[in-house]
């Protein structure tokens, strides 16, 4: 079994600030972490390896400091890690990010399953996982809450997806790309041995030259069809508070229901 996990290093905050002139995220002065959803993807890959044997490779596209995120994955137990880092990748939108990661995965080759987080807490689009699956022309299973069954010999997988309306059970063939939600597991903490191994591990860095099949015009800002037209903070919502009085909870509930009907909320 070979699982590839895509992880992103993100600012350690959900209060992301955007430079209004350039439209890019302000990362200076904000400590970085592994995107929290990606730690669940790492954990799930490690559990698959514990059950079926094989290896877990972790990849990330980002600046040189993203090595720290990869080392954290090694400390958790991942076998190998690769950083994709090159000025040519800078300015990538979600399409170019997925294109670059897919090319790297194609080069790694011989994988059974790819795991991603459901979304990154900075970009928040949730597009990169499905984008990679599309680029590689493999099945995609998003918002996975549980792997019910997986058979690497028969190349089949059945998962439960967590949707707003409930849960959905889907079965498909492998290789497949899964994006996972945080209810799927409880990520482990790195062990002392793992941290020692991570400290010793040299993370290979792949540049654009290491991806000869990736077309240079499709990388980085050049290869990004998204254009940020304007970045702004929406004005704070205004509203008013209405206290519903009543002799009993029943009376208060009835008044509330009348009010909601009147406002056409229900
Ligand atoms: C025009 C434009 C220019 C941009 N320029 C830059 C830039 O210069 N630098 C920059 O950092 N961002 C840049 N961005 C933001 C960038 O598009 C996104 O941060 C990035 O593509 C990932 O999208 P997301 O954060 O929405 O991830 P999501 O799609 O929400 O992430 C889902 C999952 O995909 C995987 N994933 C996402 N990104 C990566 C990654 N880099 N490596 C490995 N796995 C990953 C993870 O498993 C993650 O949980 C730019 C965006 C636009 C529109």
PDB file of C-alpha atoms and ligand atoms in Angstrom:
ATOM      1  CA  UNK A   1       0.000   0.000   0.000  1.00  0.00           C
ATOM      2  CA  UNK A   2       1.355   3.396  -0.913  1.00  0.00           C
ATOM      3  CA  UNK A   3      -0.499   6.429   0.444  1.00  0.00           C
ATOM      4  CA  UNK A   4       0.419   9.953  -0.588  1.00  0.00           C
ATOM      5  CA  UNK A   5      -0.692  12.769   1.699  1.00  0.00           C
ATOM      6  CA  UNK A   6      -0.800  16.387   0.524  1.00  0.00           C
ATOM      7  CA  UNK A   7      -0.220  18.858   3.317  1.00  0.00           C
ATOM      8  CA  UNK A   8      -0.134  22.629   3.356  1.00  0.00           C
ATOM      9  CA  UNK A   9       1.672  24.899   5.786  1.00  0.00           C
ATOM     10  CA  UNK A  10      -0.701  27.651   6.878  1.00  0.00           C
ATOM     11  CA  UNK A  11      -0.606  30.649   9.243  1.00  0.00           C
ATOM     12  CA  UNK A  12      -1.581  29.657  12.793  1.00  0.00           C
ATOM     13  CA  UNK A  13      -4.736  31.745  12.745  1.00  0.00           C
ATOM     14  CA  UNK A  14      -8.138  31.758  11.114  1.00  0.00           C
ATOM     15  CA  UNK A  15      -8.084  35.551  11.237  1.00  0.00           C
ATOM     16  CA  UNK A  16      -6.223  35.806   7.939  1.00  0.00           C
ATOM     17  CA  UNK A  17      -5.228  39.344   6.951  1.00  0.00           C
ATOM     18  CA  UNK A  18      -5.006  40.285   3.299  1.00  0.00           C
ATOM     19  CA  UNK A  19      -2.783  42.981   1.799  1.00  0.00           C
ATOM     20  CA  UNK A  20      -5.393  45.227   0.125  1.00  0.00           C
ATOM     21  CA  UNK A  21      -2.925  46.385  -2.546  1.00  0.00           C
ATOM     22  CA  UNK A  22      -1.533  43.037  -3.716  1.00  0.00           C
ATOM     23  CA  UNK A  23      -4.506  40.873  -2.717  1.00  0.00           C
ATOM     24  CA  UNK A  24      -2.148  38.298  -1.150  1.00  0.00           C
ATOM     25  CA  UNK A  25      -2.178  36.894   2.371  1.00  0.00           C
ATOM     26  CA  UNK A  26      -0.031  38.627   4.977  1.00  0.00           C
ATOM     27  CA  UNK A  27       2.094  35.781   6.373  1.00  0.00           C
ATOM     28  CA  UNK A  28       4.844  37.811   8.055  1.00  0.00           C
ATOM     29  CA  UNK A  29       4.877  37.665  11.829  1.00  0.00           C
ATOM     30  CA  UNK A  30       2.340  34.840  11.986  1.00  0.00           C
ATOM     31  CA  UNK A  31       3.646  31.442  13.160  1.00  0.00           C
ATOM     32  CA  UNK A  32       2.966  28.538  10.785  1.00  0.00           C
ATOM     33  CA  UNK A  33       1.395  25.150  11.403  1.00  0.00           C
ATOM     34  CA  UNK A  34       0.364  22.127   9.388  1.00  0.00           C
ATOM     35  CA  UNK A  35      -3.138  22.820   8.081  1.00  0.00           C
ATOM     36  CA  UNK A  36      -5.215  21.161  10.849  1.00  0.00           C
ATOM     37  CA  UNK A  37      -7.366  19.124   8.419  1.00  0.00           C
ATOM     38  CA  UNK A  38      -4.182  17.680   6.914  1.00  0.00           C
ATOM     39  CA  UNK A  39      -3.128  16.160  10.240  1.00  0.00           C
ATOM     40  CA  UNK A  40      -6.265  13.981  10.008  1.00  0.00           C
ATOM     41  CA  UNK A  41      -5.214  12.958   6.484  1.00  0.00           C
ATOM     42  CA  UNK A  42      -1.742  12.016   7.796  1.00  0.00           C
ATOM     43  CA  UNK A  43      -3.276  10.032  10.680  1.00  0.00           C
ATOM     44  CA  UNK A  44      -5.598   8.116   8.340  1.00  0.00           C
ATOM     45  CA  UNK A  45      -2.684   7.226   6.054  1.00  0.00           C
ATOM     46  CA  UNK A  46      -0.650   6.006   9.049  1.00  0.00           C
ATOM     47  CA  UNK A  47      -3.580   3.839  10.184  1.00  0.00           C
ATOM     48  CA  UNK A  48      -3.817   2.310   6.694  1.00  0.00           C
ATOM     49  CA  UNK A  49      -0.093   1.526   6.783  1.00  0.00           C
ATOM     50  CA  UNK A  50      -0.445  -0.035  10.242  1.00  0.00           C
ATOM     51  CA  UNK A  51      -3.227  -2.287   8.934  1.00  0.00           C
ATOM     52  CA  UNK A  52      -1.940  -3.147   5.461  1.00  0.00           C
ATOM     53  CA  UNK A  53       1.810  -2.399   5.518  1.00  0.00           C
ATOM     54  CA  UNK A  54       3.451  -0.259   2.859  1.00  0.00           C
ATOM     55  CA  UNK A  55       4.493   3.356   3.072  1.00  0.00           C
ATOM     56  CA  UNK A  56       3.268   6.899   3.508  1.00  0.00           C
ATOM     57  CA  UNK A  57       4.746   9.738   1.459  1.00  0.00           C
ATOM     58  CA  UNK A  58       3.918  13.321   2.359  1.00  0.00           C
ATOM     59  CA  UNK A  59       4.218  16.189  -0.115  1.00  0.00           C
ATOM     60  CA  UNK A  60       3.802  19.913   0.124  1.00  0.00           C
ATOM     61  CA  UNK A  61       4.182  22.831  -2.228  1.00  0.00           C
ATOM     62  CA  UNK A  62       5.381  25.957  -0.535  1.00  0.00           C
ATOM     63  CA  UNK A  63       8.338  28.117   0.452  1.00  0.00           C
ATOM     64  CA  UNK A  64      11.484  26.490   1.986  1.00  0.00           C
ATOM     65  CA  UNK A  65      10.059  26.834   5.520  1.00  0.00           C
ATOM     66  CA  UNK A  66       7.288  24.365   4.576  1.00  0.00           C
ATOM     67  CA  UNK A  67       9.964  21.726   5.313  1.00  0.00           C
ATOM     68  CA  UNK A  68       8.976  22.209   8.968  1.00  0.00           C
ATOM     69  CA  UNK A  69       5.445  21.000   8.179  1.00  0.00           C
ATOM     70  CA  UNK A  70       6.852  17.954   6.398  1.00  0.00           C
ATOM     71  CA  UNK A  71       9.147  17.213   9.348  1.00  0.00           C
ATOM     72  CA  UNK A  72       6.120  17.255  11.616  1.00  0.00           C
ATOM     73  CA  UNK A  73       4.530  14.600   9.399  1.00  0.00           C
ATOM     74  CA  UNK A  74       7.737  12.528   9.600  1.00  0.00           C
ATOM     75  CA  UNK A  75       7.678  12.935  13.395  1.00  0.00           C
ATOM     76  CA  UNK A  76       4.113  11.581  13.383  1.00  0.00           C
ATOM     77  CA  UNK A  77       5.372   8.529  11.466  1.00  0.00           C
ATOM     78  CA  UNK A  78       5.349   9.265   7.717  1.00  0.00           C
ATOM     79  CA  UNK A  79       8.085   7.413   5.835  1.00  0.00           C
ATOM     80  CA  UNK A  80       9.089   9.967   3.211  1.00  0.00           C
ATOM     81  CA  UNK A  81       8.501  13.610   2.433  1.00  0.00           C
ATOM     82  CA  UNK A  82       9.045  15.817  -0.608  1.00  0.00           C
ATOM     83  CA  UNK A  83       8.878  19.598  -0.785  1.00  0.00           C
ATOM     84  CA  UNK A  84       7.957  21.296  -4.062  1.00  0.00           C
ATOM     85  CA  UNK A  85       9.578  24.681  -3.918  1.00  0.00           C
ATOM     86  CA  UNK A  86      10.608  26.995  -6.715  1.00  0.00           C
ATOM     87  CA  UNK A  87      10.105  30.651  -7.601  1.00  0.00           C
ATOM     88  CA  UNK A  88       8.338  29.322 -10.699  1.00  0.00           C
ATOM     89  CA  UNK A  89       5.565  27.963  -8.431  1.00  0.00           C
ATOM     90  CA  UNK A  90       5.000  31.333  -6.677  1.00  0.00           C
ATOM     91  CA  UNK A  91       1.621  32.976  -7.145  1.00  0.00           C
ATOM     92  CA  UNK A  92      -0.143  29.680  -7.890  1.00  0.00           C
ATOM     93  CA  UNK A  93      -3.905  29.708  -7.600  1.00  0.00           C
ATOM     94  CA  UNK A  94      -5.778  26.520  -6.749  1.00  0.00           C
ATOM     95  CA  UNK A  95      -5.661  25.295 -10.371  1.00  0.00           C
ATOM     96  CA  UNK A  96      -1.878  25.738 -10.664  1.00  0.00           C
ATOM     97  CA  UNK A  97      -1.371  24.265  -7.165  1.00  0.00           C
ATOM     98  CA  UNK A  98      -3.338  21.150  -8.142  1.00  0.00           C
ATOM     99  CA  UNK A  99      -1.488  20.947 -11.477  1.00  0.00           C
ATOM    100  CA  UNK A 100       1.936  21.104  -9.788  1.00  0.00           C
ATOM    101  CA  UNK A 101       1.031  18.618  -7.050  1.00  0.00           C
ATOM    102  CA  UNK A 102      -0.508  16.237  -9.628  1.00  0.00           C
ATOM    103  CA  UNK A 103       2.667  16.343 -11.702  1.00  0.00           C
ATOM    104  CA  UNK A 104       4.756  15.547  -8.641  1.00  0.00           C
ATOM    105  CA  UNK A 105       2.433  12.663  -7.727  1.00  0.00           C
ATOM    106  CA  UNK A 106       2.689  11.334 -11.287  1.00  0.00           C
ATOM    107  CA  UNK A 107       6.465  11.427 -10.927  1.00  0.00           C
ATOM    108  CA  UNK A 108       6.335   9.606  -7.570  1.00  0.00           C
ATOM    109  CA  UNK A 109       4.061   7.088  -9.342  1.00  0.00           C
ATOM    110  CA  UNK A 110       2.775   3.775  -8.022  1.00  0.00           C
ATOM    111  CA  UNK A 111       0.285   5.032  -5.423  1.00  0.00           C
ATOM    112  CA  UNK A 112      -2.942   3.435  -4.198  1.00  0.00           C
ATOM    113  CA  UNK A 113      -4.571   6.329  -2.410  1.00  0.00           C
ATOM    114  CA  UNK A 114      -4.094  10.092  -2.029  1.00  0.00           C
ATOM    115  CA  UNK A 115      -5.300  11.871   1.104  1.00  0.00           C
ATOM    116  CA  UNK A 116      -5.920  15.596   1.527  1.00  0.00           C
ATOM    117  CA  UNK A 117      -7.635  17.739   4.127  1.00  0.00           C
ATOM    118  CA  UNK A 118     -11.130  18.918   3.244  1.00  0.00           C
ATOM    119  CA  UNK A 119      -9.842  22.485   3.022  1.00  0.00           C
ATOM    120  CA  UNK A 120      -6.969  24.730   4.028  1.00  0.00           C
ATOM    121  CA  UNK A 121      -7.756  27.171   6.837  1.00  0.00           C
ATOM    122  CA  UNK A 122      -6.172  30.105   4.978  1.00  0.00           C
ATOM    123  CA  UNK A 123      -7.275  29.713   1.352  1.00  0.00           C
ATOM    124  CA  UNK A 124     -10.413  27.837   2.435  1.00  0.00           C
ATOM    125  CA  UNK A 125     -11.497  26.858  -1.065  1.00  0.00           C
ATOM    126  CA  UNK A 126     -11.459  23.061  -0.760  1.00  0.00           C
ATOM    127  CA  UNK A 127     -10.546  22.953  -4.459  1.00  0.00           C
ATOM    128  CA  UNK A 128      -7.019  21.549  -4.448  1.00  0.00           C
ATOM    129  CA  UNK A 129      -7.936  17.923  -3.595  1.00  0.00           C
ATOM    130  CA  UNK A 130     -10.610  17.597  -6.299  1.00  0.00           C
ATOM    131  CA  UNK A 131      -8.282  19.483  -8.677  1.00  0.00           C
ATOM    132  CA  UNK A 132      -5.507  16.908  -8.167  1.00  0.00           C
ATOM    133  CA  UNK A 133      -7.951  14.030  -8.737  1.00  0.00           C
ATOM    134  CA  UNK A 134      -9.150  15.645 -11.959  1.00  0.00           C
ATOM    135  CA  UNK A 135      -5.601  16.249 -13.184  1.00  0.00           C
ATOM    136  CA  UNK A 136      -4.671  12.619 -12.479  1.00  0.00           C
ATOM    137  CA  UNK A 137      -7.996  11.376 -13.864  1.00  0.00           C
ATOM    138  CA  UNK A 138      -8.738   9.294 -10.761  1.00  0.00           C
ATOM    139  CA  UNK A 139     -11.821   8.989  -8.552  1.00  0.00           C
ATOM    140  CA  UNK A 140     -12.420  11.619  -5.864  1.00  0.00           C
ATOM    141  CA  UNK A 141     -14.233  11.105  -2.575  1.00  0.00           C
ATOM    142  CA  UNK A 142     -14.655  14.372  -0.697  1.00  0.00           C
ATOM    143  CA  UNK A 143     -15.647  15.064   2.945  1.00  0.00           C
ATOM    144  CA  UNK A 144     -14.772  11.513   3.984  1.00  0.00           C
ATOM    145  CA  UNK A 145     -15.829  10.778   7.535  1.00  0.00           C
ATOM    146  CA  UNK A 146     -15.006   7.077   7.612  1.00  0.00           C
ATOM    147  CA  UNK A 147     -13.318   4.472   5.426  1.00  0.00           C
ATOM    148  CA  UNK A 148     -15.796   1.612   5.799  1.00  0.00           C
ATOM    149  CA  UNK A 149     -13.912  -0.900   3.677  1.00  0.00           C
ATOM    150  CA  UNK A 150     -10.802  -0.864   1.583  1.00  0.00           C
ATOM    151  CA  UNK A 151      -9.373  -3.702  -0.499  1.00  0.00           C
ATOM    152  CA  UNK A 152      -6.062  -2.899  -2.139  1.00  0.00           C
ATOM    153  CA  UNK A 153      -6.027  -6.243  -4.024  1.00  0.00           C
ATOM    154  CA  UNK A 154      -9.482  -5.814  -5.539  1.00  0.00           C
ATOM    155  CA  UNK A 155      -8.825  -2.056  -5.820  1.00  0.00           C
ATOM    156  CA  UNK A 156     -12.121  -1.075  -4.160  1.00  0.00           C
ATOM    157  CA  UNK A 157     -12.964   1.440  -1.447  1.00  0.00           C
ATOM    158  CA  UNK A 158     -16.214   2.242   0.387  1.00  0.00           C
ATOM    159  CA  UNK A 159     -16.477   5.392   2.461  1.00  0.00           C
ATOM    160  CA  UNK A 160     -18.961   7.427   4.425  1.00  0.00           C
ATOM    161  CA  UNK A 161     -19.168  11.085   3.406  1.00  0.00           C
ATOM    162  CA  UNK A 162     -20.303  13.743   5.851  1.00  0.00           C
ATOM    163  CA  UNK A 163     -22.801  16.016   4.130  1.00  0.00           C
ATOM    164  CA  UNK A 164     -24.972  18.831   5.411  1.00  0.00           C
ATOM    165  CA  UNK A 165     -28.111  16.703   4.967  1.00  0.00           C
ATOM    166  CA  UNK A 166     -26.635  13.556   6.506  1.00  0.00           C
ATOM    167  CA  UNK A 167     -24.204  10.828   5.578  1.00  0.00           C
ATOM    168  CA  UNK A 168     -23.662   9.201   2.213  1.00  0.00           C
ATOM    169  CA  UNK A 169     -22.043   5.828   1.570  1.00  0.00           C
ATOM    170  CA  UNK A 170     -20.121   5.662  -1.695  1.00  0.00           C
ATOM    171  CA  UNK A 171     -18.068   2.916  -3.248  1.00  0.00           C
ATOM    172  CA  UNK A 172     -15.550   3.261  -6.037  1.00  0.00           C
ATOM    173  CA  UNK A 173     -12.313   1.913  -7.455  1.00  0.00           C
ATOM    174  CA  UNK A 174      -8.750   2.631  -6.399  1.00  0.00           C
ATOM    175  CA  UNK A 175      -6.593   4.605  -6.852  1.00  0.00           C
ATOM    176  CA  UNK A 176      -8.727   7.384  -5.449  1.00  0.00           C
ATOM    177  CA  UNK A 177      -8.218  10.758  -3.810  1.00  0.00           C
ATOM    178  CA  UNK A 178      -9.937  11.354  -0.486  1.00  0.00           C
ATOM    179  CA  UNK A 179     -10.450  14.672   1.258  1.00  0.00           C
ATOM    180  CA  UNK A 180     -11.097  14.088   4.943  1.00  0.00           C
ATOM    181  CA  UNK A 181     -13.089  15.864   7.645  1.00  0.00           C
ATOM    182  CA  UNK A 182     -11.894  16.131  11.217  1.00  0.00           C
ATOM    183  CA  UNK A 183     -14.374  13.577  12.564  1.00  0.00           C
ATOM    184  CA  UNK A 184     -12.500  10.763  10.774  1.00  0.00           C
ATOM    185  CA  UNK A 185      -9.966  10.125  13.557  1.00  0.00           C
ATOM    186  CA  UNK A 186      -7.905  11.641  16.349  1.00  0.00           C
ATOM    187  CA  UNK A 187      -4.430  12.524  15.066  1.00  0.00           C
ATOM    188  CA  UNK A 188      -1.567  11.151  17.162  1.00  0.00           C
ATOM    189  CA  UNK A 189       1.128  13.282  18.746  1.00  0.00           C
ATOM    190  CA  UNK A 190       4.674  12.910  17.418  1.00  0.00           C
ATOM    191  CA  UNK A 191       6.792  10.584  19.570  1.00  0.00           C
ATOM    192  CA  UNK A 192      10.295  11.421  20.845  1.00  0.00           C
ATOM    193  CA  UNK A 193      11.692   8.803  18.430  1.00  0.00           C
ATOM    194  CA  UNK A 194       9.690  10.367  15.618  1.00  0.00           C
ATOM    195  CA  UNK A 195      10.961  13.850  16.438  1.00  0.00           C
ATOM    196  CA  UNK A 196      14.538  12.534  16.447  1.00  0.00           C
ATOM    197  CA  UNK A 197      14.003  10.852  13.080  1.00  0.00           C
ATOM    198  CA  UNK A 198      12.470  14.044  11.671  1.00  0.00           C
ATOM    199  CA  UNK A 199      15.473  16.078  12.841  1.00  0.00           C
ATOM    200  CA  UNK A 200      17.833  13.722  11.010  1.00  0.00           C
ATOM    201  CA  UNK A 201      15.719  13.441   7.844  1.00  0.00           C
ATOM    202  CA  UNK A 202      16.840  15.416   4.808  1.00  0.00           C
ATOM    203  CA  UNK A 203      13.759  16.539   2.893  1.00  0.00           C
ATOM    204  CA  UNK A 204      14.342  16.467  -0.878  1.00  0.00           C
ATOM    205  CA  UNK A 205      13.284  19.651  -2.664  1.00  0.00           C
ATOM    206  CA  UNK A 206      11.842  19.357  -6.147  1.00  0.00           C
ATOM    207  CA  UNK A 207      11.915  22.401  -8.383  1.00  0.00           C
ATOM    208  CA  UNK A 208      10.199  22.957 -11.734  1.00  0.00           C
ATOM    209  CA  UNK A 209      13.241  21.284 -13.363  1.00  0.00           C
ATOM    210  CA  UNK A 210      12.334  18.091 -11.482  1.00  0.00           C
ATOM    211  CA  UNK A 211       8.899  18.073 -13.122  1.00  0.00           C
ATOM    212  CA  UNK A 212       9.816  17.895 -16.819  1.00  0.00           C
ATOM    213  CA  UNK A 213       6.249  16.926 -17.802  1.00  0.00           C
ATOM    214  CA  UNK A 214       4.809  20.089 -16.209  1.00  0.00           C
ATOM    215  CA  UNK A 215       4.425  22.839 -18.798  1.00  0.00           C
ATOM    216  CA  UNK A 216       6.232  25.991 -17.552  1.00  0.00           C
ATOM    217  CA  UNK A 217       3.396  28.211 -18.811  1.00  0.00           C
ATOM    218  CA  UNK A 218       0.956  26.347 -16.526  1.00  0.00           C
ATOM    219  CA  UNK A 219       2.976  26.897 -13.330  1.00  0.00           C
ATOM    220  CA  UNK A 220       2.810  29.702 -10.755  1.00  0.00           C
ATOM    221  CA  UNK A 221       1.159  33.040 -11.443  1.00  0.00           C
ATOM    222  CA  UNK A 222       1.481  32.552 -15.236  1.00  0.00           C
ATOM    223  CA  UNK A 223      -0.487  29.321 -15.050  1.00  0.00           C
ATOM    224  CA  UNK A 224      -3.155  30.694 -12.702  1.00  0.00           C
ATOM    225  CA  UNK A 225      -6.462  31.511 -14.362  1.00  0.00           C
ATOM    226  CA  UNK A 226      -7.857  33.114 -11.166  1.00  0.00           C
ATOM    227  CA  UNK A 227      -7.604  36.887 -10.998  1.00  0.00           C
ATOM    228  CA  UNK A 228      -8.161  38.632  -7.692  1.00  0.00           C
ATOM    229  CA  UNK A 229     -10.224  41.656  -8.760  1.00  0.00           C
ATOM    230  CA  UNK A 230     -10.745  43.190  -5.335  1.00  0.00           C
ATOM    231  CA  UNK A 231     -10.096  42.225  -1.733  1.00  0.00           C
ATOM    232  CA  UNK A 232     -12.189  43.813   0.995  1.00  0.00           C
ATOM    233  CA  UNK A 233     -13.684  43.174   4.412  1.00  0.00           C
ATOM    234  CA  UNK A 234     -17.475  43.000   4.240  1.00  0.00           C
ATOM    235  CA  UNK A 235     -19.123  45.649   6.433  1.00  0.00           C
ATOM    236  CA  UNK A 236     -20.222  44.337   9.845  1.00  0.00           C
ATOM    237  CA  UNK A 237     -23.816  43.141   9.832  1.00  0.00           C
ATOM    238  CA  UNK A 238     -26.294  45.335  11.606  1.00  0.00           C
ATOM    239  CA  UNK A 239     -29.219  43.881  13.521  1.00  0.00           C
ATOM    240  CA  UNK A 240     -31.408  44.307  16.537  1.00  0.00           C
ATOM    241  CA  UNK A 241     -32.148  42.182  19.558  1.00  0.00           C
ATOM    242  CA  UNK A 242     -35.749  41.408  20.465  1.00  0.00           C
ATOM    243  CA  UNK A 243     -36.415  39.959  23.913  1.00  0.00           C
ATOM    244  CA  UNK A 244     -39.479  37.731  23.877  1.00  0.00           C
ATOM    245  CA  UNK A 245     -41.409  37.995  27.112  1.00  0.00           C
ATOM    246  CA  UNK A 246     -44.049  35.516  28.295  1.00  0.00           C
ATOM    247  CA  UNK A 247     -45.560  33.913  31.341  1.00  0.00           C
ATOM    248  CA  UNK A 248     -44.352  30.438  30.358  1.00  0.00           C
ATOM    249  CA  UNK A 249     -41.877  28.803  27.957  1.00  0.00           C
ATOM    250  CA  UNK A 250     -44.892  27.693  25.865  1.00  0.00           C
ATOM    251  CA  UNK A 251     -46.111  31.280  25.527  1.00  0.00           C
ATOM    252  CA  UNK A 252     -42.606  32.487  24.647  1.00  0.00           C
ATOM    253  CA  UNK A 253     -42.260  29.699  22.049  1.00  0.00           C
ATOM    254  CA  UNK A 254     -45.621  30.595  20.505  1.00  0.00           C
ATOM    255  CA  UNK A 255     -44.647  34.279  20.290  1.00  0.00           C
ATOM    256  CA  UNK A 256     -41.297  33.312  18.772  1.00  0.00           C
ATOM    257  CA  UNK A 257     -42.995  31.096  16.179  1.00  0.00           C
ATOM    258  CA  UNK A 258     -45.394  33.963  15.256  1.00  0.00           C
ATOM    259  CA  UNK A 259     -42.444  36.304  14.853  1.00  0.00           C
ATOM    260  CA  UNK A 260     -40.494  33.848  12.686  1.00  0.00           C
ATOM    261  CA  UNK A 261     -43.589  33.276  10.501  1.00  0.00           C
ATOM    262  CA  UNK A 262     -44.124  37.037  10.184  1.00  0.00           C
ATOM    263  CA  UNK A 263     -40.486  37.540   9.133  1.00  0.00           C
ATOM    264  CA  UNK A 264     -40.871  34.589   6.697  1.00  0.00           C
ATOM    265  CA  UNK A 265     -37.976  32.740   8.359  1.00  0.00           C
ATOM    266  CA  UNK A 266     -40.136  29.606   8.619  1.00  0.00           C
TER     267      UNK A 266
HETATM  268  C1  LIG B   1      -4.050  34.635  -8.145  1.00  0.00           C
HETATM  269  C2  LIG B   1      -3.664  33.910  -6.902  1.00  0.00           C
HETATM  270  C3  LIG B   1      -2.345  33.933  -6.479  1.00  0.00           C
HETATM  271  C4  LIG B   1      -1.961  33.243  -5.331  1.00  0.00           C
HETATM  272  N1  LIG B   1      -0.664  33.257  -4.940  1.00  0.00           N
HETATM  273  C5  LIG B   1      -0.260  32.574  -3.866  1.00  0.00           C
HETATM  274  C6  LIG B   1       1.104  32.551  -3.461  1.00  0.00           C
HETATM  275  O1  LIG B   1       1.952  33.172  -4.082  1.00  0.00           O
HETATM  276  N2  LIG B   1       1.447  31.826  -2.352  1.00  0.00           N
HETATM  277  C7  LIG B   1       0.494  31.123  -1.671  1.00  0.00           C
HETATM  278  O2  LIG B   1       0.850  30.449  -0.674  1.00  0.00           O
HETATM  279  N3  LIG B   1      -0.787  31.119  -2.011  1.00  0.00           N
HETATM  280  C8  LIG B   1      -1.192  31.825  -3.105  1.00  0.00           C
HETATM  281  N4  LIG B   1      -2.493  31.835  -3.460  1.00  0.00           N
HETATM  282  C9  LIG B   1      -3.408  31.077  -2.679  1.00  0.00           C
HETATM  283  C10 LIG B   1      -3.445  29.680  -3.264  1.00  0.00           C
HETATM  284  O3  LIG B   1      -4.266  29.639  -4.382  1.00  0.00           O
HETATM  285  C11 LIG B   1      -4.061  28.728  -2.301  1.00  0.00           C
HETATM  286  O4  LIG B   1      -3.633  28.953  -1.002  1.00  0.00           O
HETATM  287  C12 LIG B   1      -3.638  27.342  -2.676  1.00  0.00           C
HETATM  288  O5  LIG B   1      -3.805  27.124  -4.035  1.00  0.00           O
HETATM  289  C13 LIG B   1      -4.437  26.295  -1.942  1.00  0.00           C
HETATM  290  O6  LIG B   1      -5.786  26.606  -1.976  1.00  0.00           O
HETATM  291  P1  LIG B   1      -6.546  26.580  -0.628  1.00  0.00           P
HETATM  292  O7  LIG B   1      -5.709  27.244   0.382  1.00  0.00           O
HETATM  293  O8  LIG B   1      -7.925  27.063  -0.857  1.00  0.00           O
HETATM  294  O9  LIG B   1      -6.528  25.010  -0.320  1.00  0.00           O
HETATM  295  P2  LIG B   1      -7.719  24.000  -0.269  1.00  0.00           P
HETATM  296  O10 LIG B   1      -8.146  23.643  -1.626  1.00  0.00           O
HETATM  297  O11 LIG B   1      -8.761  24.492   0.684  1.00  0.00           O
HETATM  298  O12 LIG B   1      -6.901  22.789   0.372  1.00  0.00           O
HETATM  299  C14 LIG B   1      -7.453  21.484   0.399  1.00  0.00           C
HETATM  300  C15 LIG B   1      -6.363  20.494   0.641  1.00  0.00           C
HETATM  301  O13 LIG B   1      -5.477  20.467  -0.477  1.00  0.00           O
HETATM  302  C16 LIG B   1      -4.144  20.209  -0.042  1.00  0.00           C
HETATM  303  N5  LIG B   1      -3.305  21.372  -0.367  1.00  0.00           N
HETATM  304  C17 LIG B   1      -3.683  22.646  -0.576  1.00  0.00           C
HETATM  305  N6  LIG B   1      -2.617  23.411  -0.876  1.00  0.00           N
HETATM  306  C18 LIG B   1      -1.532  22.605  -0.832  1.00  0.00           C
HETATM  307  C19 LIG B   1      -0.144  22.782  -1.024  1.00  0.00           C
HETATM  308  N7  LIG B   1       0.373  23.975  -1.326  1.00  0.00           N
HETATM  309  N8  LIG B   1       0.688  21.718  -0.899  1.00  0.00           N
HETATM  310  C20 LIG B   1       0.194  20.487  -0.599  1.00  0.00           C
HETATM  311  N9  LIG B   1      -1.123  20.251  -0.391  1.00  0.00           N
HETATM  312  C21 LIG B   1      -1.966  21.282  -0.511  1.00  0.00           C
HETATM  313  C22 LIG B   1      -4.236  19.991   1.473  1.00  0.00           C
HETATM  314  O14 LIG B   1      -4.444  18.631   1.713  1.00  0.00           O
HETATM  315  C23 LIG B   1      -5.476  20.782   1.849  1.00  0.00           C
HETATM  316  O15 LIG B   1      -6.082  20.336   3.035  1.00  0.00           O
HETATM  317  C24 LIG B   1      -2.924  32.531  -4.594  1.00  0.00           C
HETATM  318  C25 LIG B   1      -4.257  32.543  -5.001  1.00  0.00           C
HETATM  319  C26 LIG B   1      -4.627  33.223  -6.131  1.00  0.00           C
HETATM  320  C27 LIG B   1      -6.069  33.214  -6.527  1.00  0.00           C
END
